[in-house]
Every structure is written in C-alpha cells, then in structure tokens.
PDB file of C-alpha atoms in Angstrom:
ATOM      1  CA  UNK A1098     179.097  82.423 144.273  1.00  0.00           C
ATOM      2  CA  UNK A1099     180.417  81.048 140.979  1.00  0.00           C
ATOM      3  CA  UNK A1100     180.341  83.115 137.825  1.00  0.00           C
ATOM      4  CA  UNK A1101     179.971  80.938 134.742  1.00  0.00           C
ATOM      5  CA  UNK A1102     181.580  83.133 132.171  1.00  0.00           C
ATOM      6  CA  UNK A1103     183.723  80.921 129.944  1.00  0.00           C
ATOM      7  CA  UNK A1104     181.286  80.624 127.047  1.00  0.00           C
ATOM      8  CA  UNK A1105     181.984  79.293 123.567  1.00  0.00           C
ATOM      9  CA  UNK A1106     180.587  80.416 120.223  1.00  0.00           C
ATOM     10  CA  UNK A1107     179.288  83.906 121.156  1.00  0.00           C
ATOM     11  CA  UNK A1108     176.354  85.092 119.118  1.00  0.00           C
ATOM     12  CA  UNK A1109     176.664  88.843 118.785  1.00  0.00           C
ATOM     13  CA  UNK A1110     173.258  90.393 118.488  1.00  0.00           C
ATOM     14  CA  UNK A1111     174.352  93.867 119.287  1.00  0.00           C
ATOM     15  CA  UNK A1112     172.863  97.256 118.708  1.00  0.00           C
ATOM     16  CA  UNK A1113     175.757  99.731 118.608  1.00  0.00           C
ATOM     17  CA  UNK A1114     175.158 102.894 120.502  1.00  0.00           C
ATOM     18  CA  UNK A1115     177.217 104.913 118.032  1.00  0.00           C
ATOM     19  CA  UNK A1116     179.522 104.259 115.108  1.00  0.00           C
ATOM     20  CA  UNK A1117     181.984 106.753 116.498  1.00  0.00           C
ATOM     21  CA  UNK A1118     183.867 106.143 119.730  1.00  0.00           C
ATOM     22  CA  UNK A1119     184.141 109.152 121.971  1.00  0.00           C
ATOM     23  CA  UNK A1120     187.127 109.803 124.194  1.00  0.00           C
ATOM     24  CA  UNK A1121     186.952 107.985 127.582  1.00  0.00           C
ATOM     25  CA  UNK A1122     185.458 104.569 128.195  1.00  0.00           C
ATOM     26  CA  UNK A1123     182.276 105.456 130.051  1.00  0.00           C
ATOM     27  CA  UNK A1124     179.302 103.596 128.640  1.00  0.00           C
ATOM     28  CA  UNK A1125     177.371 100.365 128.372  1.00  0.00           C
ATOM     29  CA  UNK A1126     178.980  97.178 127.106  1.00  0.00           C
ATOM     30  CA  UNK A1127     177.034  94.036 126.315  1.00  0.00           C
ATOM     31  CA  UNK A1128     177.931  90.422 125.581  1.00  0.00           C
ATOM     32  CA  UNK A1129     175.273  88.265 123.972  1.00  0.00           C
ATOM     33  CA  UNK A1130     175.614  84.486 123.775  1.00  0.00           C
ATOM     34  CA  UNK A1131     173.390  81.557 122.907  1.00  0.00           C
ATOM     35  CA  UNK A1132     172.911  80.752 126.604  1.00  0.00           C
ATOM     36  CA  UNK A1133     173.823  83.975 128.417  1.00  0.00           C
ATOM     37  CA  UNK A1134     173.929  87.747 128.442  1.00  0.00           C
ATOM     38  CA  UNK A1135     176.467  90.061 130.137  1.00  0.00           C
ATOM     39  CA  UNK A1136     176.065  93.748 130.934  1.00  0.00           C
ATOM     40  CA  UNK A1137     178.895  96.083 132.023  1.00  0.00           C
ATOM     41  CA  UNK A1138     178.082  99.713 132.747  1.00  0.00           C
ATOM     42  CA  UNK A1139     181.032 101.858 133.779  1.00  0.00           C
ATOM     43  CA  UNK A1140     181.902 105.505 134.374  1.00  0.00           C
ATOM     44  CA  UNK A1141     185.479 106.750 134.052  1.00  0.00           C
ATOM     45  CA  UNK A1142     186.490 109.551 136.419  1.00  0.00           C
ATOM     46  CA  UNK A1143     188.996 112.242 135.487  1.00  0.00           C
ATOM     47  CA  UNK A1144     191.670 110.505 137.558  1.00  0.00           C
ATOM     48  CA  UNK A1145     191.260 107.287 135.559  1.00  0.00           C
ATOM     49  CA  UNK A1146     189.339 105.416 138.275  1.00  0.00           C
ATOM     50  CA  UNK A1147     186.253 103.461 137.276  1.00  0.00           C
ATOM     51  CA  UNK A1148     182.919 102.787 138.977  1.00  0.00           C
ATOM     52  CA  UNK A1149     180.013 100.760 137.658  1.00  0.00           C
ATOM     53  CA  UNK A1150     178.038  97.575 137.757  1.00  0.00           C
ATOM     54  CA  UNK A1151     178.116  94.157 136.155  1.00  0.00           C
ATOM     55  CA  UNK A1152     175.178  91.861 135.538  1.00  0.00           C
ATOM     56  CA  UNK A1153     175.012  88.368 134.069  1.00  0.00           C
ATOM     57  CA  UNK A1154     172.045  86.188 133.168  1.00  0.00           C
ATOM     58  CA  UNK A1155     172.765  82.599 132.162  1.00  0.00           C
ATOM     59  CA  UNK A1156     170.664  79.524 131.554  1.00  0.00           C
ATOM     60  CA  UNK A1157     170.869  76.924 134.306  1.00  0.00           C
ATOM     61  CA  UNK A1158     172.620  73.642 133.451  1.00  0.00           C
ATOM     62  CA  UNK A1159     169.251  71.980 132.810  1.00  0.00           C
ATOM     63  CA  UNK A1160     168.107  75.081 130.865  1.00  0.00           C
ATOM     64  CA  UNK A1161     164.861  75.111 132.859  1.00  0.00           C
ATOM     65  CA  UNK A1162     165.682  78.342 134.684  1.00  0.00           C
ATOM     66  CA  UNK A1163     168.082  81.245 134.701  1.00  0.00           C
ATOM     67  CA  UNK A1164     170.808  82.207 137.133  1.00  0.00           C
ATOM     68  CA  UNK A1165     171.344  85.916 137.692  1.00  0.00           C
ATOM     69  CA  UNK A1166     174.451  87.604 139.112  1.00  0.00           C
ATOM     70  CA  UNK A1167     174.845  91.278 139.975  1.00  0.00           C
ATOM     71  CA  UNK A1168     178.026  92.976 141.171  1.00  0.00           C
ATOM     72  CA  UNK A1169     179.400  96.423 141.729  1.00  0.00           C
ATOM     73  CA  UNK A1170     182.524  97.329 139.740  1.00  0.00           C
ATOM     74  CA  UNK A1171     185.518  99.403 140.797  1.00  0.00           C
ATOM     75  CA  UNK A1172     188.913  99.794 139.177  1.00  0.00           C
ATOM     76  CA  UNK A1173     191.094 101.908 136.955  1.00  0.00           C
ATOM     77  CA  UNK A1174     192.088 102.382 133.317  1.00  0.00           C
ATOM     78  CA  UNK A1175     195.424 103.339 131.834  1.00  0.00           C
ATOM     79  CA  UNK A1176     195.630 103.556 128.076  1.00  0.00           C
ATOM     80  CA  UNK A1177     193.860 100.453 126.803  1.00  0.00           C
ATOM     81  CA  UNK A1178     194.455  98.454 129.991  1.00  0.00           C
ATOM     82  CA  UNK A1179     191.687  97.837 132.516  1.00  0.00           C
ATOM     83  CA  UNK A1180     192.028  96.523 136.062  1.00  0.00           C
ATOM     84  CA  UNK A1181     188.699  95.925 137.765  1.00  0.00           C
ATOM     85  CA  UNK A1182     187.252  94.277 140.868  1.00  0.00           C
ATOM     86  CA  UNK A1183     183.756  92.784 140.975  1.00  0.00           C
ATOM     87  CA  UNK A1184     181.976  92.797 144.314  1.00  0.00           C
ATOM     88  CA  UNK A1185     178.912  90.478 144.100  1.00  0.00           C
ATOM     89  CA  UNK A1186     175.703  91.772 145.640  1.00  0.00           C
ATOM     90  CA  UNK A1187     175.099  88.466 147.402  1.00  0.00           C
ATOM     91  CA  UNK A1188     175.731  88.427 151.141  1.00  0.00           C
ATOM     92  CA  UNK A1189     179.273  87.246 151.888  1.00  0.00           C
ATOM     93  CA  UNK A1190     180.134  87.298 148.170  1.00  0.00           C
ATOM     94  CA  UNK A1191     183.901  87.501 147.724  1.00  0.00           C
ATOM     95  CA  UNK A1192     185.611  90.083 145.510  1.00  0.00           C
ATOM     96  CA  UNK A1193     186.578  88.877 142.028  1.00  0.00           C
ATOM     97  CA  UNK A1194     189.635  90.493 140.414  1.00  0.00           C
ATOM     98  CA  UNK A1195     189.819  90.828 136.642  1.00  0.00           C
ATOM     99  CA  UNK A1196     191.785  92.705 134.033  1.00  0.00           C
ATOM    100  CA  UNK A1197     191.799  93.172 130.306  1.00  0.00           C
ATOM    101  CA  UNK A1198     191.813  95.620 127.473  1.00  0.00           C
ATOM    102  CA  UNK A1199     189.545  98.110 125.774  1.00  0.00           C
ATOM    103  CA  UNK A1200     190.087  98.750 122.102  1.00  0.00           C
ATOM    104  CA  UNK A1201     187.572 100.734 120.145  1.00  0.00           C
ATOM    105  CA  UNK A1202     184.121  99.562 121.146  1.00  0.00           C
ATOM    106  CA  UNK A1203     185.294  96.182 122.493  1.00  0.00           C
ATOM    107  CA  UNK A1204     186.148  95.214 126.074  1.00  0.00           C
ATOM    108  CA  UNK A1205     187.862  91.910 126.779  1.00  0.00           C
ATOM    109  CA  UNK A1206     188.257  90.826 130.391  1.00  0.00           C
ATOM    110  CA  UNK A1207     189.981  87.918 132.110  1.00  0.00           C
ATOM    111  CA  UNK A1208     189.992  86.956 135.764  1.00  0.00           C
ATOM    112  CA  UNK A1209     188.698  84.704 138.463  1.00  0.00           C
ATOM    113  CA  UNK A1210     188.904  83.625 142.073  1.00  0.00           C
ATOM    114  CA  UNK A1211     188.571  80.487 144.116  1.00  0.00           C
ATOM    115  CA  UNK A1212     189.898  78.312 141.309  1.00  0.00           C
ATOM    116  CA  UNK A1213     187.343  79.639 138.788  1.00  0.00           C
ATOM    117  CA  UNK A1214     188.691  81.440 135.746  1.00  0.00           C
ATOM    118  CA  UNK A1215     186.727  83.266 133.067  1.00  0.00           C
ATOM    119  CA  UNK A1216     186.970  85.506 130.068  1.00  0.00           C
ATOM    120  CA  UNK A1217     184.322  87.662 128.465  1.00  0.00           C
ATOM    121  CA  UNK A1218     184.138  89.840 125.383  1.00  0.00           C
ATOM    122  CA  UNK A1219     181.699  92.741 125.369  1.00  0.00           C
ATOM    123  CA  UNK A1220     180.919  95.407 122.811  1.00  0.00           C
ATOM    124  CA  UNK A1221     179.556  98.876 123.332  1.00  0.00           C
ATOM    125  CA  UNK A1222     175.776  98.667 123.062  1.00  0.00           C
ATOM    126  CA  UNK A1223     172.612  99.498 124.993  1.00  0.00           C
ATOM    127  CA  UNK A1224     170.912  98.113 128.058  1.00  0.00           C
ATOM    128  CA  UNK A1225     167.805  97.445 125.943  1.00  0.00           C
ATOM    129  CA  UNK A1226     169.835  95.006 123.823  1.00  0.00           C
ATOM    130  CA  UNK A1227     170.825  93.201 126.997  1.00  0.00           C
ATOM    131  CA  UNK A1228     167.213  93.125 128.220  1.00  0.00           C
ATOM    132  CA  UNK A1229     165.970  91.686 124.917  1.00  0.00           C
ATOM    133  CA  UNK A1230     168.418  88.822 125.285  1.00  0.00           C
ATOM    134  CA  UNK A1231     167.337  88.323 128.896  1.00  0.00           C
ATOM    135  CA  UNK A1232     163.721  88.098 127.745  1.00  0.00           C
ATOM    136  CA  UNK A1233     164.685  85.552 125.095  1.00  0.00           C
ATOM    137  CA  UNK A1234     166.589  83.442 127.609  1.00  0.00           C
ATOM    138  CA  UNK A1235     163.721  83.655 130.102  1.00  0.00           C
ATOM    139  CA  UNK A1236     161.226  82.500 127.467  1.00  0.00           C
ATOM    140  CA  UNK A1237     163.566  79.670 126.486  1.00  0.00           C
ATOM    141  CA  UNK A1238     163.921  78.590 130.120  1.00  0.00           C
ATOM    142  CA  UNK A1239     160.159  78.769 130.702  1.00  0.00           C
ATOM    143  CA  UNK A1240     159.492  76.638 127.661  1.00  0.00           C
ATOM    144  CA  UNK A1241     162.083  74.080 128.762  1.00  0.00           C
ATOM    145  CA  UNK A1242     160.618  74.084 132.278  1.00  0.00           C
ATOM    146  CA  UNK A1243     157.144  73.416 130.860  1.00  0.00           C
ATOM    147  CA  UNK A1244     158.429  70.516 128.772  1.00  0.00           C
ATOM    148  CA  UNK A1245     160.284  69.125 131.782  1.00  0.00           C
ATOM    149  CA  UNK A1246     157.227  69.434 134.027  1.00  0.00           C
ATOM    150  CA  UNK A1247     155.056  67.725 131.401  1.00  0.00           C
ATOM    151  CA  UNK A1248     157.488  64.842 131.055  1.00  0.00           C
ATOM    152  CA  UNK A1249     157.781  64.536 134.826  1.00  0.00           C
ATOM    153  CA  UNK A1250     153.989  64.461 135.223  1.00  0.00           C
ATOM    154  CA  UNK A1251     153.707  61.851 132.471  1.00  0.00           C
ATOM    155  CA  UNK A1252     156.349  59.657 134.121  1.00  0.00           C
ATOM    156  CA  UNK A1253     154.524  59.974 137.445  1.00  0.00           C
ATOM    157  CA  UNK A1254     151.182  59.056 135.861  1.00  0.00           C
ATOM    158  CA  UNK A1255     152.646  56.039 134.091  1.00  0.00           C
ATOM    159  CA  UNK A1256     154.274  54.889 137.318  1.00  0.00           C
ATOM    160  CA  UNK A1257     150.917  55.170 139.093  1.00  0.00           C
ATOM    161  CA  UNK A1258     149.242  53.161 136.320  1.00  0.00           C
ATOM    162  CA  UNK A1259     151.857  50.432 136.620  1.00  0.00           C
ATOM    163  CA  UNK A1260     151.388  50.428 140.384  1.00  0.00           C
ATOM    164  CA  UNK A1261     147.592  50.091 140.354  1.00  0.00           C
ATOM    165  CA  UNK A1262     147.760  47.534 137.530  1.00  0.00           C
ATOM    166  CA  UNK A1263     150.073  45.329 139.587  1.00  0.00           C
ATOM    167  CA  UNK A1264     147.925  45.850 142.686  1.00  0.00           C
ATOM    168  CA  UNK A1265     144.768  44.691 140.871  1.00  0.00           C
ATOM    169  CA  UNK A1266     146.635  41.728 139.393  1.00  0.00           C
ATOM    170  CA  UNK A1267     147.829  40.653 142.855  1.00  0.00           C
ATOM    171  CA  UNK A1268     144.349  41.187 144.324  1.00  0.00           C
ATOM    172  CA  UNK A1269     142.731  38.930 141.709  1.00  0.00           C
ATOM    173  CA  UNK A1270     145.479  36.323 142.032  1.00  0.00           C
ATOM    174  CA  UNK A1271     145.117  36.148 145.814  1.00  0.00           C
ATOM    175  CA  UNK A1272     141.339  35.972 145.564  1.00  0.00           C
ATOM    176  CA  UNK A1273     141.448  32.849 143.386  1.00  0.00           C
ATOM    177  CA  UNK A1274     142.531  30.626 146.273  1.00  0.00           C
ATOM    178  CA  UNK A1275     139.948  32.026 148.683  1.00  0.00           C
ATOM    179  CA  UNK A1276     137.111  31.838 146.165  1.00  0.00           C
ATOM    180  CA  UNK A1277     137.606  28.088 145.863  1.00  0.00           C
ATOM    181  CA  UNK A1278     137.473  27.732 149.643  1.00  0.00           C
ATOM    182  CA  UNK A1279     134.428  29.978 149.927  1.00  0.00           C
ATOM    183  CA  UNK A1280     132.509  27.730 147.543  1.00  0.00           C
ATOM    184  CA  UNK A1281     132.797  25.043 150.210  1.00  0.00           C
ATOM    185  CA  UNK A1282     131.705  27.363 153.064  1.00  0.00           C
ATOM    186  CA  UNK A1283     128.008  26.390 153.143  1.00  0.00           C
ATOM    187  CA  UNK A1284     128.845  22.690 153.327  1.00  0.00           C
ATOM    188  CA  UNK A1285     131.465  23.359 156.012  1.00  0.00           C
ATOM    189  CA  UNK A1286     128.971  25.292 158.142  1.00  0.00           C
ATOM    190  CA  UNK A1287     126.344  22.588 157.789  1.00  0.00           C
ATOM    191  CA  UNK A1288     128.927  19.971 158.765  1.00  0.00           C
ATOM    192  CA  UNK A1289     129.503  21.684 162.100  1.00  0.00           C
ATOM    193  CA  UNK A1290     125.753  21.665 162.774  1.00  0.00           C
ATOM    194  CA  UNK A1291     125.463  17.980 161.846  1.00  0.00           C
ATOM    195  CA  UNK A1292     128.256  17.085 164.257  1.00  0.00           C
ATOM    196  CA  UNK A1293     126.645  19.066 167.071  1.00  0.00           C
ATOM    197  CA  UNK A1294     123.247  17.502 166.381  1.00  0.00           C
ATOM    198  CA  UNK A1295     124.772  14.047 166.433  1.00  0.00           C
ATOM    199  CA  UNK A1296     126.514  14.856 169.714  1.00  0.00           C
ATOM    200  CA  UNK A1297     123.239  16.071 171.215  1.00  0.00           C
ATOM    201  CA  UNK A1298     121.498  12.825 170.288  1.00  0.00           C
ATOM    202  CA  UNK A1299     124.363  10.903 171.877  1.00  0.00           C
ATOM    203  CA  UNK A1300     124.102  12.992 175.034  1.00  0.00           C
ATOM    204  CA  UNK A1301     120.397  12.249 175.257  1.00  0.00           C
ATOM    205  CA  UNK A1302     121.148   8.516 175.134  1.00  0.00           C
ATOM    206  CA  UNK A1303     123.260   8.687 178.299  1.00  0.00           C
ATOM    207  CA  UNK A1304     121.822   8.573 181.812  1.00  0.00           C
ATOM    208  CA  UNK A1305     120.746  11.894 183.347  1.00  0.00           C
ATOM    209  CA  UNK A1306     123.423  13.730 185.348  1.00  0.00           C
ATOM    210  CA  UNK A1307     126.033  11.191 184.230  1.00  0.00           C
ATOM    211  CA  UNK A1308     129.692  11.961 183.582  1.00  0.00           C
ATOM    212  CA  UNK A1309     129.214  10.822 179.982  1.00  0.00           C
ATOM    213  CA  UNK A1310     126.597  13.503 179.422  1.00  0.00           C
ATOM    214  CA  UNK A1311     128.998  16.137 180.776  1.00  0.00           C
ATOM    215  CA  UNK A1312     131.705  14.969 178.421  1.00  0.00           C
ATOM    216  CA  UNK A1313     129.404  15.194 175.402  1.00  0.00           C
ATOM    217  CA  UNK A1314     128.171  18.613 176.509  1.00  0.00           C
ATOM    218  CA  UNK A1315     131.782  19.799 176.668  1.00  0.00           C
ATOM    219  CA  UNK A1316     132.356  18.389 173.158  1.00  0.00           C
ATOM    220  CA  UNK A1317     129.385  20.355 171.857  1.00  0.00           C
ATOM    221  CA  UNK A1318     130.778  23.552 173.372  1.00  0.00           C
ATOM    222  CA  UNK A1319     134.136  22.802 171.745  1.00  0.00           C
ATOM    223  CA  UNK A1320     132.442  22.464 168.369  1.00  0.00           C
ATOM    224  CA  UNK A1321     130.741  25.814 168.937  1.00  0.00           C
ATOM    225  CA  UNK A1322     134.127  27.370 169.786  1.00  0.00           C
ATOM    226  CA  UNK A1323     135.681  25.901 166.621  1.00  0.00           C
ATOM    227  CA  UNK A1324     132.784  27.181 164.531  1.00  0.00           C
ATOM    228  CA  UNK A1325     133.196  30.694 165.951  1.00  0.00           C
ATOM    229  CA  UNK A1326     136.932  30.503 165.288  1.00  0.00           C
ATOM    230  CA  UNK A1327     136.153  29.528 161.701  1.00  0.00           C
ATOM    231  CA  UNK A1328     133.979  32.627 161.437  1.00  0.00           C
ATOM    232  CA  UNK A1329     136.720  34.849 162.848  1.00  0.00           C
ATOM    233  CA  UNK A1330     139.009  33.494 160.138  1.00  0.00           C
ATOM    234  CA  UNK A1331     136.362  34.265 157.535  1.00  0.00           C
ATOM    235  CA  UNK A1332     136.049  37.836 158.809  1.00  0.00           C
ATOM    236  CA  UNK A1333     139.833  38.260 158.626  1.00  0.00           C
ATOM    237  CA  UNK A1334     139.808  37.205 154.973  1.00  0.00           C
ATOM    238  CA  UNK A1335     136.871  39.524 154.296  1.00  0.00           C
ATOM    239  CA  UNK A1336     138.757  42.430 155.830  1.00  0.00           C
ATOM    240  CA  UNK A1337     141.887  41.708 153.781  1.00  0.00           C
ATOM    241  CA  UNK A1338     139.827  42.088 150.606  1.00  0.00           C
ATOM    242  CA  UNK A1339     137.945  45.180 151.804  1.00  0.00           C
ATOM    243  CA  UNK A1340     134.593  43.436 152.335  1.00  0.00           C
ATOM    244  CA  UNK A1341     132.069  44.798 154.797  1.00  0.00           C
ATOM    245  CA  UNK A1342     128.271  44.738 154.947  1.00  0.00           C
ATOM    246  CA  UNK A1343     127.866  43.072 151.587  1.00  0.00           C
ATOM    247  CA  UNK A1344     130.242  45.341 149.656  1.00  0.00           C
ATOM    248  CA  UNK A1345     133.921  45.503 148.828  1.00  0.00           C
ATOM    249  CA  UNK A1346     135.487  48.947 149.187  1.00  0.00           C
ATOM    250  CA  UNK A1347     139.027  49.688 148.074  1.00  0.00           C
ATOM    251  CA  UNK A1348     141.208  52.346 149.682  1.00  0.00           C
ATOM    252  CA  UNK A1349     141.132  55.968 148.583  1.00  0.00           C
ATOM    253  CA  UNK A1350     144.697  55.600 147.312  1.00  0.00           C
ATOM    254  CA  UNK A1351     143.686  52.750 144.980  1.00  0.00           C
ATOM    255  CA  UNK A1352     140.569  54.617 143.881  1.00  0.00           C
ATOM    256  CA  UNK A1353     142.608  57.721 143.028  1.00  0.00           C
ATOM    257  CA  UNK A1354     145.220  55.703 141.134  1.00  0.00           C
ATOM    258  CA  UNK A1355     142.508  53.847 139.207  1.00  0.00           C
ATOM    259  CA  UNK A1356     140.725  57.094 138.330  1.00  0.00           C
ATOM    260  CA  UNK A1357     143.997  58.600 137.111  1.00  0.00           C
ATOM    261  CA  UNK A1358     144.695  55.506 135.020  1.00  0.00           C
ATOM    262  CA  UNK A1359     141.210  55.541 133.479  1.00  0.00           C
ATOM    263  CA  UNK A1360     141.565  59.224 132.637  1.00  0.00           C
ATOM    264  CA  UNK A1361     144.947  58.729 130.981  1.00  0.00           C
ATOM    265  CA  UNK A1362     144.005  55.544 129.137  1.00  0.00           C
ATOM    266  CA  UNK A1363     140.703  57.053 128.066  1.00  0.00           C
ATOM    267  CA  UNK A1364     142.588  59.231 125.580  1.00  0.00           C
ATOM    268  CA  UNK A1365     142.461  57.596 122.143  1.00  0.00           C
ATOM    269  CA  UNK A1366     146.191  57.959 121.540  1.00  0.00           C
ATOM    270  CA  UNK A1367     146.961  56.245 124.875  1.00  0.00           C
ATOM    271  CA  UNK A1368     144.467  53.389 124.896  1.00  0.00           C
ATOM    272  CA  UNK A1369     146.493  51.156 122.574  1.00  0.00           C
ATOM    273  CA  UNK A1370     149.781  51.560 124.454  1.00  0.00           C
ATOM    274  CA  UNK A1371     151.098  48.502 126.337  1.00  0.00           C
ATOM    275  CA  UNK A1372     150.715  50.169 129.717  1.00  0.00           C
ATOM    276  CA  UNK A1373     147.024  50.924 129.077  1.00  0.00           C
ATOM    277  CA  UNK A1374     146.326  47.493 127.596  1.00  0.00           C
ATOM    278  CA  UNK A1375     147.754  45.906 130.729  1.00  0.00           C
ATOM    279  CA  UNK A1376     145.684  48.205 132.915  1.00  0.00           C
ATOM    280  CA  UNK A1377     142.473  47.467 131.013  1.00  0.00           C
ATOM    281  CA  UNK A1378     142.992  43.710 131.275  1.00  0.00           C
ATOM    282  CA  UNK A1379     143.830  43.871 134.984  1.00  0.00           C
ATOM    283  CA  UNK A1380     140.857  46.171 135.632  1.00  0.00           C
ATOM    284  CA  UNK A1381     138.422  43.814 133.895  1.00  0.00           C
ATOM    285  CA  UNK A1382     139.709  40.829 135.893  1.00  0.00           C
ATOM    286  CA  UNK A1383     139.562  42.886 139.074  1.00  0.00           C
ATOM    287  CA  UNK A1384     135.933  43.896 138.577  1.00  0.00           C
ATOM    288  CA  UNK A1385     134.936  40.288 137.920  1.00  0.00           C
ATOM    289  CA  UNK A1386     136.846  39.150 141.002  1.00  0.00           C
ATOM    290  CA  UNK A1387     135.173  41.789 143.181  1.00  0.00           C
ATOM    291  CA  UNK A1388     131.702  40.648 142.095  1.00  0.00           C
ATOM    292  CA  UNK A1389     132.573  37.006 142.763  1.00  0.00           C
ATOM    293  CA  UNK A1390     134.035  37.790 146.174  1.00  0.00           C
ATOM    294  CA  UNK A1391     131.058  39.907 147.233  1.00  0.00           C
ATOM    295  CA  UNK A1392     128.688  37.097 146.319  1.00  0.00           C
ATOM    296  CA  UNK A1393     130.836  34.424 147.994  1.00  0.00           C
ATOM    297  CA  UNK A1394     131.363  36.423 151.198  1.00  0.00           C
ATOM    298  CA  UNK A1395     127.666  37.310 151.423  1.00  0.00           C
ATOM    299  CA  UNK A1396     126.645  33.678 150.954  1.00  0.00           C
ATOM    300  CA  UNK A1397     129.133  32.547 153.586  1.00  0.00           C
ATOM    301  CA  UNK A1398     127.860  35.117 156.096  1.00  0.00           C
ATOM    302  CA  UNK A1399     124.215  34.212 155.543  1.00  0.00           C
ATOM    303  CA  UNK A1400     125.046  30.526 155.922  1.00  0.00           C
ATOM    304  CA  UNK A1401     127.021  31.154 159.097  1.00  0.00           C
ATOM    305  CA  UNK A1402     124.178  33.140 160.669  1.00  0.00           C
ATOM    306  CA  UNK A1403     121.659  30.416 159.821  1.00  0.00           C
ATOM    307  CA  UNK A1404     123.811  27.534 161.065  1.00  0.00           C
ATOM    308  CA  UNK A1405     124.954  29.496 164.113  1.00  0.00           C
ATOM    309  CA  UNK A1406     121.346  29.971 165.198  1.00  0.00           C
ATOM    310  CA  UNK A1407     120.744  26.205 164.863  1.00  0.00           C
ATOM    311  CA  UNK A1408     123.896  25.432 166.827  1.00  0.00           C
ATOM    312  CA  UNK A1409     122.966  27.785 169.640  1.00  0.00           C
ATOM    313  CA  UNK A1410     119.649  25.969 169.941  1.00  0.00           C
ATOM    314  CA  UNK A1411     121.482  22.618 170.093  1.00  0.00           C
ATOM    315  CA  UNK A1412     123.880  23.966 172.728  1.00  0.00           C
ATOM    316  CA  UNK A1413     120.959  25.216 174.812  1.00  0.00           C
ATOM    317  CA  UNK A1414     119.323  21.765 174.706  1.00  0.00           C
ATOM    318  CA  UNK A1415     122.627  20.129 175.633  1.00  0.00           C
ATOM    319  CA  UNK A1416     123.101  22.407 178.641  1.00  0.00           C
ATOM    320  CA  UNK A1417     119.579  21.611 179.822  1.00  0.00           C
ATOM    321  CA  UNK A1418     120.408  17.892 179.917  1.00  0.00           C
ATOM    322  CA  UNK A1419     123.102  18.325 182.550  1.00  0.00           C
ATOM    323  CA  UNK A1420     121.232  20.712 184.827  1.00  0.00           C
TER     324      UNK A1420
END
C-alpha cells in the first residue's frame, strides 16, 4: 500500500472544534486539500501513550475515482513531540512509522516506509468537516468519470463510423469490377448453349455408333461441366457480397455499426462533420451498389436456369445418339 501524502498548496477549509485548546492532545485533526482529505483521531492515555485511527481520501491520478486508506494508530507523546505508527487495515499492509510535533491546534507529521516519504499538516477540527470534503471529492470524481465515459463512448462511436464507412467504400469498389462482368453474363450463358447446339448438329452428321459421335458427345459433356463450373464461380461471388434468393443481406455487425452511425449522424450538430459527410456519401454509394448487384445477380441466375435447361435437353439428345 502506498500513501500519497506529499500534497502541495493545502486549502484549509476547517471548522475549529474550539478556540481554546484543552490540556492533552486527544481529539480530531483534519487536513483538507484541493485533491485530498486526511483525518486523525487520537486518544492520549495518562501514561502518554496514544491510540487512534487515521483515514485518507485522495483523488486518483486520473481524478475519475477516489482512493481510500484506513489505518490504526499507536504511539506516544512527550511534550510537543509525537511518535506514531500507522498500521493499514489492508491485509498484509506494512507498518508505517512517523513522527512530528503538536503545537496548539496543529499537528505536523513526517514519515514513510518502503522508499515513500510524506508529510502532512492537520488542524483540530471535526469529523463532519472531513466528511464534507470527502463528499466534495467524491462528487468531483464522479463528474470527471462521467466526462471520461462520455468521451470514451464518443471515441468508440466515431471509430465504428470510420470502420463501417471504409467497409461500405471497399464493398462498392469491389462490386464495380463484378458488375461489369455480370452485364455480360446473359451473353456468356447463351454462348455455351450455342456451342453445345452446334456440337449436337455435328454429332448428328456423323455415322451412328461411330467413334466421331462419341468424341462429340464427350465434348458436349465437357461444355456442360464448364458451364456448371461457371455457375459455381457465380455463386461464390454472390456469397462474397451477401446475395441469396434475390436479396443481399449484410452481417449483423455491419447492420449494428450502420445503425449506430445513422443515429449519431442524424443529430443536427453532427451531420456536417467530416466523419458524417464521409459516412453519408459511402452509404449512398453502397445502397446504389446493392440495388445494382441484386438486379445483376438475379438476372444472371434466371439466365443460367433457362440456358441450363436448354443444355440439358441438348445433352440428352446427344447421349441418345450413341446408345
């Protein structure tokens, strides 16, 4: 455990328990600072020994929380000299020796352990004064934590917007090449059918049960295999763009990121920011691309089904010629 007690510029907001100082040092002593509060409550015994407790509340380094330390106190006083030992309440907390002076209503202590030194100045006051400072520090930490959480959430949202914007841009860019090829799909399908029809006519021209007919029949089957392979390639492209049964569906992750981006950029004060302008442009291009792809994929599938049926009929006729 590390006590952070070397604090600069103390802000004394003390409520004095009494203007007069009674004999003995028993009482409550409080140190109030801009970022911390210390409480020392001690009882002096007739033999000069001292028992009590020490408590410190200090803002965390990021000021988004508070660190609290509690310790029992034991020691002795002689004249205005104090020698005390703090025993932290934390499990395995090591004893911390300290010493100092008490003059009037002011206690000044120095000490440390494990390479950590500290000094504190406390004045006689009340526990309620300490608690008011603790409440102020807690409110300050809560406010800072809220600001931090808001900034963190904003950074996360903006990162998600940048991510989905880039994803849509890449999607549209990749689709451009395939759209050009898909425009040629109907002609490509028909070309396969024309070649198979021409092969069938050639097969018919050869003598029945001839080797030539068998060769042409094999060529027709090869064309059918190539046409099916072409279709498998088409289905692979469809899958890569999320197309199935006439519709393109994007992943839940992309849908969630897009919804978050639309929500954020739908706020008037956000819509004109560069990140939202980029998202809006990418989203518009993406929607256009999706419509074009759906139409192109659907047309290609309908054409394939139609030409495939014709080719199967040709293949059936070709097989009949060699049987």
